[in-house]
Amino acid sequence: MTLRLLLIPVLAMMLALVSGPGLAAGLKNVLAGHASPYLALHGQDPVAWQEWNAATLARAKRENKLLFVSVGYFSCHWCHVMQQESYRNPAIAALLNKYFIPVKVDRELNGALDAGLIDFTERLKGVAGWPLNAFVTPEGYPAYAVLYEPPAEFKQLLTRLAETWKTRGQDFATAARDAGSTLRSLPATAPVSREAVARLHAQFMDETWHQADTLQGGFNRVSKFPMVPHLAYLLETYVRGWDPRLGEFLVLTLDQMARKGLRDHVHGGFFRYTVDPDWSTPHFEKMLYDNAQLARLYARAAVVLQRPDYRRVAHQALDFMLADLAAPGGGFYTALSALDRQGREGGAYLWSRDAIGQRLQGAEFALARRVWGLDAPAPFDLGYLPQEKRPVTDPERRLLEGTLAKLRLAGRNKQVPKDTKINAGLNGLALSALVEAGQGEPRFLEAARRLKDYLARTLLDQGRLLKTRAGKRVFADAELDDYAYVVAGLSDYARVTRDAGADALARKLADQAWRRFFSERGWQREERPLLATLGPEPVLADGALPSPAAVLMDVTQAWSGPGKEDAFASRLVQARAMLGTPLALTIFDYPGSLRVLARGTEGLKRP
């Protein structure tokens, strides 16, 4: 029985009408001054926000209340909109405080919880995203979820749910438990043969060409995301000569991402995604994880596709990370907000035609008018986003670089608030990017050395990896993704620099990760999950971030084999044997795991 069918009784209960809202009582908002910038933003809300922890769930059980778990992140535009419209609305706050235990979650601090609620929401509604607002029973089972809701509709939903829990709470809880308590049998295991890997790869390529946008690049979506794990696998496939058509598609996609609105041509770095299919209209947040992955992808593509300009794109992404995300004490911050300090979306990146004309003259302004489309109506309320809307010759590109440098001097990117968390896993991705994409450039390798030292000195506590440092507060709950990305970063650093200490630390942390997060039942994203539906999974999907299980397997696979240390061999055999069946069902979601199988089965080397 599917989760959607199991939830029909719950959805039916939503139709109950209810009485008016109550007054806030009992709880107090605990987020004021929180070390997470996102949670601190909610510290003055009239909602009595709590943190996600065992004590909060225990209180929900004592008071027999639903938990209202609202997940977001610092640079999420619609998260801020819902805060202004609903969480600072006294009437809505009164409903939340009286009838629920309201919990605010920074998804970058609770990645496993976020993944579990995203999965629940996708199964329930067919779509997921942020802000993600889930109603969770005191036992820890998600029962219902909504994304952004206008305040009137949100208030009605809270009222209906409060009455449903009051009058039919046991039925509600039972339906949620039945939906979430699917039998978790041991995953099917069998060695995956070379022939099976070839079939899975063919299936992946069939799905790739089904979803590929061969006119605009990327994959057929209303919004366009980089999807780096998928592009990295396709680039590796092209290297092996399995599908020569990929060269044209990869060049198209990489050109579109580099030349149009996904990339900030003035200050450097990539935005998170575009809301249109032709890469022109970005959501303006910039994430460390996107820029780290894209820098590495473009550096590799520069070699494979013989495009030296891609190497410049990679280096500009790294320079953006160093200029705008590097923390003074070491490590990299998590993100830049989509809003400027005046609360305007994209305000730091958009220009009026007059503002551009004040800084450019003659041939420079004429070129900008043609390439950036300044004679067309401004596509944004605040003006134009510099991007290549017309073809550019090599001489014009050199002139264009000078025009961008003049705009860069305005320093408007300094107006963008930063998420100042220093997340272990995301810094592991940054370390890999600096050593892989920055090879041959002393400034990047020196930055990599500093980051390696920071990870070893600051984000380890008695040999265990910490999740993050945010201000003076330390979070000691590192998850699988943190371990996997840090292990990969240290391993990449050791391979490039021959640093024996980094190699030893990578192996030590890898051993911890396997022991803490892998069992005969599969992979667990966190050691002691509080969400009741979080359990071991035989395979973890790739998304905006690569599958942490696939990353860890890929690194430790490189340490095993004939003539090599085989401390991880038995674990790898067991983990690889779990992959065949789930990959065959939805192969396009798992390029990282498919890469692990291909490299292990056919003895592939790192590209």
XYZ file of C-alpha atoms in Angstrom:
607
model
C 0.000 0.000 0.000
C 1.415 3.416 -0.930
C 1.974 6.205 1.556
C -0.502 8.365 -0.373
C -3.266 5.766 0.139
C -2.382 5.277 3.772
C -2.710 9.001 4.321
C -6.232 9.252 2.894
C -7.812 8.986 6.387
C -5.553 11.795 7.577
C -6.443 13.986 4.625
C -10.126 13.345 5.230
C -9.781 14.602 8.793
C -8.462 17.922 7.482
C -11.983 18.758 6.353
C -13.275 19.237 9.902
C -14.306 22.787 10.799
C -13.216 24.275 14.075
C -13.500 26.908 16.738
C -11.509 30.133 17.012
C -7.839 30.519 17.979
C -6.560 30.429 21.540
C -3.981 32.527 23.364
C -0.274 31.778 23.633
C 0.702 30.047 26.856
C 3.524 28.017 28.365
C 6.310 28.038 25.798
C 8.705 30.869 25.032
C 10.676 31.530 21.876
C 14.193 30.176 22.537
C 15.847 31.308 19.289
C 16.882 34.871 20.162
C 20.635 35.184 19.702
C 20.952 31.688 18.265
C 24.285 30.924 16.635
C 22.529 29.848 13.440
C 21.781 33.073 11.537
C 18.612 31.522 10.125
C 17.238 30.509 13.519
C 18.289 33.841 15.025
C 16.154 35.612 12.389
C 13.138 33.978 14.050
C 14.172 34.927 17.571
C 11.738 37.861 17.746
C 8.751 36.103 16.191
C 5.671 35.889 18.442
C 5.714 32.136 17.733
C 7.203 30.242 20.689
C 9.803 28.475 18.565
C 11.637 25.485 20.056
C 14.646 23.573 18.733
C 14.413 20.041 17.376
C 15.716 17.782 20.121
C 14.669 14.975 22.456
C 13.413 17.401 25.116
C 11.021 19.021 22.632
C 9.577 15.674 21.596
C 9.236 14.678 25.240
C 7.238 17.839 25.877
C 4.951 17.042 22.944
C 4.266 13.637 24.485
C 3.580 15.090 27.937
C 1.170 17.683 26.553
C -0.212 15.392 23.821
C 0.279 17.982 21.086
C 1.266 17.815 17.456
C 4.672 19.243 16.651
C 4.671 21.913 13.967
C 8.127 21.494 12.400
C 9.034 24.350 10.054
C 12.207 23.787 8.024
C 14.038 26.470 6.042
C 17.415 28.089 5.552
C 19.007 31.517 5.640
C 19.097 32.294 1.921
C 15.593 30.961 1.139
C 13.452 33.806 -0.229
C 10.042 32.224 0.401
C 11.082 31.267 3.924
C 11.452 34.978 4.661
C 8.148 35.756 2.969
C 6.280 33.246 5.124
C 7.978 34.607 8.225
C 6.797 38.137 7.485
C 3.278 37.090 6.499
C 2.535 34.330 9.013
C 5.101 33.802 11.768
C 4.989 37.467 12.746
C 1.183 37.470 12.599
C -0.109 37.525 16.211
C -3.269 35.556 15.434
C -1.363 32.788 13.653
C 1.270 32.759 16.399
C -1.493 32.335 18.995
C -2.806 29.282 17.159
C 0.631 27.720 16.890
C 1.490 28.400 20.528
C -1.744 27.109 22.007
C -2.421 23.987 19.971
C 1.025 22.864 18.768
C 4.657 22.606 19.817
C 6.254 24.924 17.204
C 9.764 23.911 16.125
C 12.054 25.874 13.786
C 14.749 23.948 11.940
C 17.763 25.109 9.941
C 17.976 22.407 7.308
C 21.760 22.781 7.154
C 22.023 21.829 10.827
C 19.567 18.928 10.612
C 20.188 17.440 7.202
C 18.840 13.972 8.007
C 15.608 15.383 9.443
C 15.221 17.632 6.409
C 15.771 14.691 4.036
C 13.183 12.625 5.868
C 10.564 15.368 5.737
C 11.348 16.157 2.092
C 10.812 12.482 1.245
C 7.513 12.444 3.174
C 6.293 15.618 1.467
C 7.192 14.385 -2.018
C 5.317 11.145 -1.410
C 2.328 12.977 0.001
C 2.027 15.919 -2.400
C 4.249 15.020 -5.352
C 6.464 18.057 -4.765
C 8.661 19.381 -1.973
C 10.824 22.381 -1.164
C 11.225 25.152 1.368
C 9.741 26.463 3.527
C 8.705 22.950 4.494
C 6.098 22.863 7.266
C 5.355 19.415 8.681
C 2.942 18.304 11.372
C 4.537 15.507 13.393
C 2.865 13.339 16.026
C 4.344 13.153 19.542
C 5.664 9.708 18.587
C 7.718 11.309 15.817
C 5.657 10.319 12.750
C 5.024 13.007 10.115
C 1.288 13.251 9.474
C 0.855 16.134 7.044
C 2.948 18.813 5.347
C 2.575 22.031 3.395
C 5.043 24.326 1.669
C 4.515 28.073 1.391
C 0.936 29.007 2.305
C -0.616 32.497 2.232
C -1.601 33.579 5.749
C -5.378 33.162 5.352
C -5.091 29.608 4.030
C -2.398 28.754 6.571
C -4.559 29.971 9.448
C -7.491 27.872 8.230
C -5.266 24.790 8.009
C -3.986 25.272 11.566
C -7.528 25.659 12.824
C -8.754 22.494 11.086
C -5.769 20.482 12.300
C -6.154 21.686 15.879
C -9.783 20.561 15.950
C -8.979 17.251 14.252
C -6.285 16.480 16.842
C -8.674 17.427 19.644
C -11.605 15.313 18.461
C -9.935 12.455 16.582
C -6.328 12.584 17.686
C -5.938 8.851 18.186
C -7.195 8.088 14.678
C -4.915 10.803 13.313
C -1.869 9.394 15.132
C -2.672 5.838 14.075
C -2.972 6.817 10.410
C 0.393 8.600 10.561
C 2.025 5.646 12.316
C 0.606 3.142 9.835
C 1.796 5.280 6.919
C 5.283 5.605 8.349
C 5.755 2.132 9.832
C 6.300 0.243 6.612
C 8.125 -3.013 7.205
C 11.867 -2.517 6.857
C 13.130 -5.905 5.788
C 16.754 -6.580 5.024
C 17.611 -5.227 1.555
C 18.109 -7.691 -1.257
C 21.807 -8.315 -1.762
C 23.671 -9.922 -4.613
C 26.954 -9.125 -6.339
C 26.350 -6.768 -9.249
C 27.936 -8.192 -12.387
C 29.634 -6.266 -15.139
C 26.715 -7.082 -17.417
C 24.243 -5.721 -14.844
C 26.241 -2.505 -14.554
C 26.180 -2.141 -18.341
C 22.397 -2.557 -18.324
C 22.015 0.015 -15.547
C 24.214 2.453 -17.438
C 22.174 1.972 -20.626
C 19.018 2.561 -18.596
C 20.540 5.731 -17.128
C 21.466 7.020 -20.584
C 17.991 6.295 -21.944
C 16.541 8.346 -19.094
C 19.142 11.075 -19.663
C 18.126 11.558 -23.282
C 14.476 11.421 -22.286
C 14.985 14.278 -19.820
C 17.715 16.256 -21.603
C 16.839 19.715 -22.906
C 18.826 19.656 -26.134
C 17.820 23.228 -27.030
C 18.498 25.082 -23.755
C 20.860 22.670 -22.001
C 20.341 20.939 -18.688
C 17.289 18.818 -18.053
C 13.651 19.470 -18.864
C 12.364 21.374 -15.865
C 10.415 24.593 -15.402
C 13.285 25.702 -13.165
C 16.872 24.889 -14.082
C 19.268 23.523 -11.460
C 22.928 22.682 -12.110
C 22.474 18.969 -11.181
C 26.234 18.564 -10.863
C 26.265 14.872 -9.840
C 24.439 14.003 -13.059
C 26.653 16.183 -15.262
C 29.791 14.799 -13.615
C 28.699 11.248 -14.400
C 27.895 12.200 -18.004
C 31.290 13.856 -18.365
C 32.942 10.667 -17.157
C 30.835 8.669 -19.610
C 31.988 10.942 -22.423
C 35.614 10.403 -21.414
C 35.102 6.661 -21.820
C 33.669 7.131 -25.324
C 30.385 5.398 -24.589
C 28.194 8.079 -26.144
C 29.782 10.693 -28.432
C 26.529 12.676 -28.508
C 27.265 13.766 -24.959
C 29.976 16.205 -26.041
C 27.514 18.531 -27.746
C 25.000 18.312 -24.888
C 27.621 18.956 -22.197
C 29.071 21.949 -24.058
C 25.583 23.398 -24.538
C 24.737 22.962 -20.853
C 28.050 24.275 -19.521
C 27.937 27.260 -21.889
C 24.398 28.150 -20.866
C 25.204 27.959 -17.159
C 28.392 30.009 -17.552
C 27.139 32.685 -19.936
C 23.603 33.358 -18.793
C 21.808 34.178 -15.562
C 22.869 31.261 -13.384
C 26.279 32.925 -13.029
C 27.080 36.295 -11.491
C 29.224 37.861 -14.217
C 30.130 40.891 -12.128
C 31.147 39.505 -8.738
C 31.707 35.860 -9.621
C 30.127 32.668 -8.415
C 26.929 30.889 -9.343
C 23.411 31.414 -8.085
C 21.504 28.382 -6.846
C 19.108 27.947 -9.786
C 17.012 29.805 -12.349
C 13.236 29.921 -12.283
C 12.951 29.717 -16.073
C 14.051 27.016 -18.534
C 16.524 29.197 -20.457
C 18.793 30.027 -17.487
C 18.037 33.785 -17.507
C 16.177 34.491 -14.246
C 17.957 33.306 -11.126
C 16.923 32.936 -7.553
C 19.701 35.081 -6.179
C 21.027 33.042 -3.267
C 24.587 31.758 -3.629
C 25.520 28.528 -1.897
C 28.985 27.260 -0.990
C 28.054 23.749 -2.092
C 26.996 24.815 -5.600
C 30.112 26.856 -6.249
C 32.444 24.168 -4.902
C 30.881 21.481 -7.086
C 30.657 23.665 -10.186
C 34.279 24.793 -9.875
C 35.364 21.175 -9.905
C 33.039 20.296 -12.796
C 34.238 23.160 -15.001
C 37.894 22.427 -14.262
C 37.447 18.828 -15.368
C 35.397 19.857 -18.410
C 38.151 22.266 -19.463
C 40.435 19.254 -19.965
C 37.943 16.739 -21.320
C 36.208 19.109 -23.734
C 39.356 21.113 -24.556
C 37.825 24.394 -23.440
C 40.375 26.586 -21.618
C 37.648 29.147 -20.910
C 35.984 26.628 -18.607
C 39.102 26.684 -16.467
C 38.643 30.443 -16.060
C 35.045 29.858 -14.995
C 36.246 27.344 -12.407
C 38.855 29.729 -11.041
C 36.371 32.599 -10.869
C 34.057 30.408 -8.782
C 36.946 29.629 -6.426
C 37.892 33.310 -6.255
C 34.292 34.129 -5.332
C 34.461 31.587 -2.505
C 37.697 33.128 -1.230
C 36.459 36.712 -1.538
C 32.892 36.397 -0.265
C 32.568 33.191 1.759
C 35.937 32.742 3.493
C 35.657 33.236 7.268
C 38.384 35.304 8.961
C 39.275 32.512 11.397
C 39.282 29.760 8.801
C 36.723 27.738 6.903
C 33.989 28.940 4.573
C 30.574 30.342 5.370
C 27.503 28.537 4.062
C 25.723 31.007 1.770
C 24.842 34.525 0.688
C 21.211 35.582 0.986
C 18.987 36.191 -2.028
C 18.041 39.524 -0.426
C 20.193 42.587 0.050
C 20.248 44.478 3.351
C 17.213 46.481 2.257
C 15.244 43.255 1.840
C 15.183 43.466 -1.960
C 15.527 40.200 -3.850
C 18.541 40.456 -6.140
C 19.160 44.051 -5.059
C 22.941 43.565 -4.958
C 23.112 42.219 -8.505
C 20.584 44.210 -10.564
C 21.399 47.460 -12.376
C 19.309 50.189 -13.935
C 20.288 51.260 -17.429
C 21.287 54.675 -16.099
C 23.521 53.177 -13.397
C 25.333 51.128 -16.038
C 25.642 54.170 -18.298
C 27.225 56.198 -15.490
C 30.062 53.678 -15.230
C 30.541 52.740 -18.897
C 31.127 54.941 -21.901
C 31.624 54.694 -25.643
C 32.399 51.248 -27.004
C 32.033 49.621 -23.582
C 28.483 50.862 -23.123
C 27.568 50.021 -26.732
C 28.804 46.458 -26.228
C 26.956 46.145 -22.916
C 23.742 47.382 -24.561
C 23.961 44.701 -27.225
C 25.179 41.761 -25.146
C 23.130 42.411 -22.000
C 19.966 43.433 -23.870
C 19.736 46.903 -22.336
C 17.451 48.202 -25.072
C 14.734 45.711 -24.131
C 12.454 46.422 -21.157
C 14.123 45.609 -17.840
C 13.232 42.002 -16.920
C 13.391 42.699 -13.168
C 11.741 45.397 -11.063
C 15.199 46.677 -10.084
C 16.675 46.583 -13.582
C 18.979 44.309 -15.545
C 21.202 41.359 -14.644
C 24.408 41.399 -16.741
C 24.501 38.165 -18.743
C 25.274 37.165 -22.311
C 22.024 37.396 -24.218
C 23.857 37.700 -27.550
C 26.904 35.912 -29.020
C 30.287 37.408 -28.099
C 33.513 37.284 -30.137
C 36.901 36.861 -28.464
C 37.864 40.550 -28.856
C 34.467 41.579 -27.528
C 34.898 39.244 -24.570
C 38.146 40.957 -23.631
C 36.409 44.336 -23.776
C 33.488 42.911 -21.826
C 35.828 41.841 -19.024
C 36.848 45.473 -18.637
C 33.230 46.611 -18.386
C 32.506 43.980 -15.726
C 35.548 45.092 -13.754
C 34.205 48.651 -13.641
C 30.869 47.444 -12.290
C 32.687 45.246 -9.813
C 34.326 48.301 -8.268
C 30.909 49.419 -7.059
C 31.158 46.702 -4.427
C 27.410 46.171 -4.220
C 27.845 42.508 -3.260
C 28.953 43.774 0.168
C 25.296 44.553 0.803
C 24.347 40.862 0.937
C 23.812 39.214 4.360
C 25.751 35.993 4.939
C 24.871 32.723 6.592
C 27.919 32.535 8.847
C 27.647 28.877 9.814
C 30.808 26.909 9.046
C 29.517 23.484 8.094
C 31.926 20.543 8.108
C 30.514 18.720 5.107
C 30.233 21.790 2.910
C 33.815 22.704 3.771
C 34.824 19.202 2.734
C 33.322 19.940 -0.686
C 35.227 23.235 -0.744
C 38.492 21.443 0.036
C 37.982 19.045 -2.878
C 37.230 21.987 -5.167
C 40.322 23.945 -4.149
C 42.730 21.063 -4.714
C 41.074 19.612 -7.831
C 40.028 22.785 -9.665
C 42.920 24.862 -8.327
C 45.826 22.640 -9.314
C 48.716 24.705 -10.649
C 47.526 27.881 -8.919
C 49.450 28.584 -5.687
C 46.716 30.767 -4.179
C 44.190 27.957 -4.348
C 46.533 25.295 -3.017
C 47.512 27.578 -0.136
C 43.823 28.153 0.598
C 43.347 24.373 0.528
C 46.170 23.915 3.037
C 44.589 26.458 5.390
C 41.200 24.774 5.058
C 42.683 21.334 5.701
C 44.329 22.668 8.858
C 41.069 24.309 9.952
C 39.103 21.091 9.538
C 41.676 19.133 11.528
C 42.105 21.778 14.227
C 38.631 23.233 14.706
C 35.999 20.777 13.515
C 37.357 17.714 15.310
C 36.650 16.974 18.964
C 38.566 14.061 20.478
C 38.792 12.476 17.049
C 35.081 12.863 16.213
C 33.848 15.229 13.549
C 31.692 18.175 14.579
C 28.741 19.226 12.458
C 29.496 22.923 12.458
C 30.738 25.911 14.325
C 28.451 28.929 14.221
C 29.775 31.858 16.193
C 30.861 30.564 19.597
C 28.479 27.618 19.553
C 29.578 24.120 18.600
C 27.200 21.461 17.279
C 28.576 17.983 17.903
C 26.119 15.994 15.796
C 27.997 15.432 12.546
C 25.975 13.357 10.098
C 26.889 10.978 7.297
C 27.145 13.743 4.715
C 29.633 15.657 6.873
C 31.866 12.627 7.274
C 31.646 11.643 3.610
C 32.476 15.070 2.179
C 35.277 15.740 4.674
C 36.796 12.305 4.008
C 36.672 13.019 0.261
C 38.200 16.471 0.707
C 41.063 15.179 2.852
C 41.645 12.290 0.464
C 41.766 14.627 -2.547
C 44.164 16.910 -0.687
C 46.416 13.998 0.271
C 46.466 12.656 -3.287
C 47.415 16.008 -4.825
C 49.907 17.185 -2.169
C 51.232 13.806 -0.908
C 50.283 14.846 2.642
C 50.491 11.657 4.723
C 48.786 13.294 7.706
C 45.729 14.240 5.673
C 45.560 10.719 4.255
C 45.710 9.163 7.725
C 42.975 11.473 9.025
C 40.776 10.700 6.019
C 41.080 6.962 6.686
C 40.359 7.397 10.371
C 37.211 9.422 9.710
C 36.137 7.005 6.970
C 36.367 4.129 9.424
C 34.194 6.077 11.879
C 31.659 6.826 9.169
C 31.314 3.208 8.130
C 30.918 2.088 11.740
C 28.432 4.783 12.696
C 26.236 5.025 9.610
C 26.347 1.674 7.784
C 24.900 -1.680 8.810
C 23.512 -4.811 7.212
C 20.274 -2.847 6.742
C 21.903 -0.033 4.782
C 22.830 3.610 5.330
C 21.573 5.837 8.133
C 22.070 9.585 7.701
C 22.323 10.226 11.451
C 23.104 7.957 14.375
C 20.091 8.520 16.613
C 17.198 9.937 14.573
C 14.210 11.394 16.401
C 11.933 11.312 13.357
C 10.329 7.872 13.535
C 10.358 7.328 9.781
C 14.115 7.708 9.443
C 15.664 4.268 9.046
C 18.440 2.542 7.122
C 18.277 2.730 3.318
C 20.198 0.528 0.875
C 21.010 3.468 -1.393
C 20.934 7.253 -1.022
C 20.009 9.497 -3.937
C 21.968 12.358 -5.468
C 20.332 15.760 -5.374
C 21.763 19.251 -5.153
C 24.441 17.520 -3.065
C 26.053 14.226 -4.059
C 24.925 11.050 -2.327
C 27.039 10.865 0.853
C 26.964 7.078 0.744
C 28.240 7.065 -2.847
C 30.959 9.609 -2.004
C 32.197 7.537 0.948
C 32.101 4.327 -1.071
C 33.947 5.946 -3.966
C 36.773 7.193 -1.762
C 37.229 4.014 0.219
C 36.961 1.970 -2.976
C 40.086 3.758 -4.197
C 41.913 2.504 -1.088
C 40.949 -1.143 -1.663
C 41.864 -3.669 -4.302
C 44.834 -5.805 -5.288
C 48.020 -4.646 -3.611
C 46.177 -2.054 -1.529
C 44.977 -1.798 2.036
C 41.734 -3.763 2.285
C 40.344 -2.648 5.659
C 37.219 -1.415 3.886
C 36.880 -4.253 1.372
C 34.269 -6.356 3.175
C 32.107 -3.307 3.897
C 32.295 -2.218 0.275
C 31.281 -5.656 -0.961
C 28.240 -5.598 1.312
C 27.257 -2.020 0.397
C 27.726 -2.555 -3.346
C 25.594 -5.693 -3.249
C 22.640 -3.631 -1.996
C 22.633 -1.313 -4.988
C 21.423 -3.382 -7.911
C 17.687 -3.654 -7.172
C 16.939 -0.053 -6.067
C 19.031 1.444 -8.875
C 17.074 -0.505 -11.466
C 13.821 1.075 -10.234
C 14.717 4.795 -10.457
C 18.199 4.899 -11.953
C 18.254 8.605 -12.862
C 18.308 9.569 -9.177
C 21.534 7.670 -8.504
C 24.430 8.665 -10.796
C 26.892 8.592 -7.879
C 26.012 5.024 -6.926
C 26.143 3.959 -10.564
C 29.622 5.473 -10.784
C 30.674 3.443 -7.732
C 29.459 0.239 -9.372
C 31.113 1.051 -12.689
C 34.475 1.893 -11.146
C 34.476 -1.092 -8.843
C 33.273 -3.595 -11.427
C 35.516 -2.503 -14.261
C 38.488 -1.205 -12.338
C 38.004 2.358 -13.516
C 40.442 4.970 -12.347
C 39.510 8.416 -11.140
C 39.123 10.680 -14.200
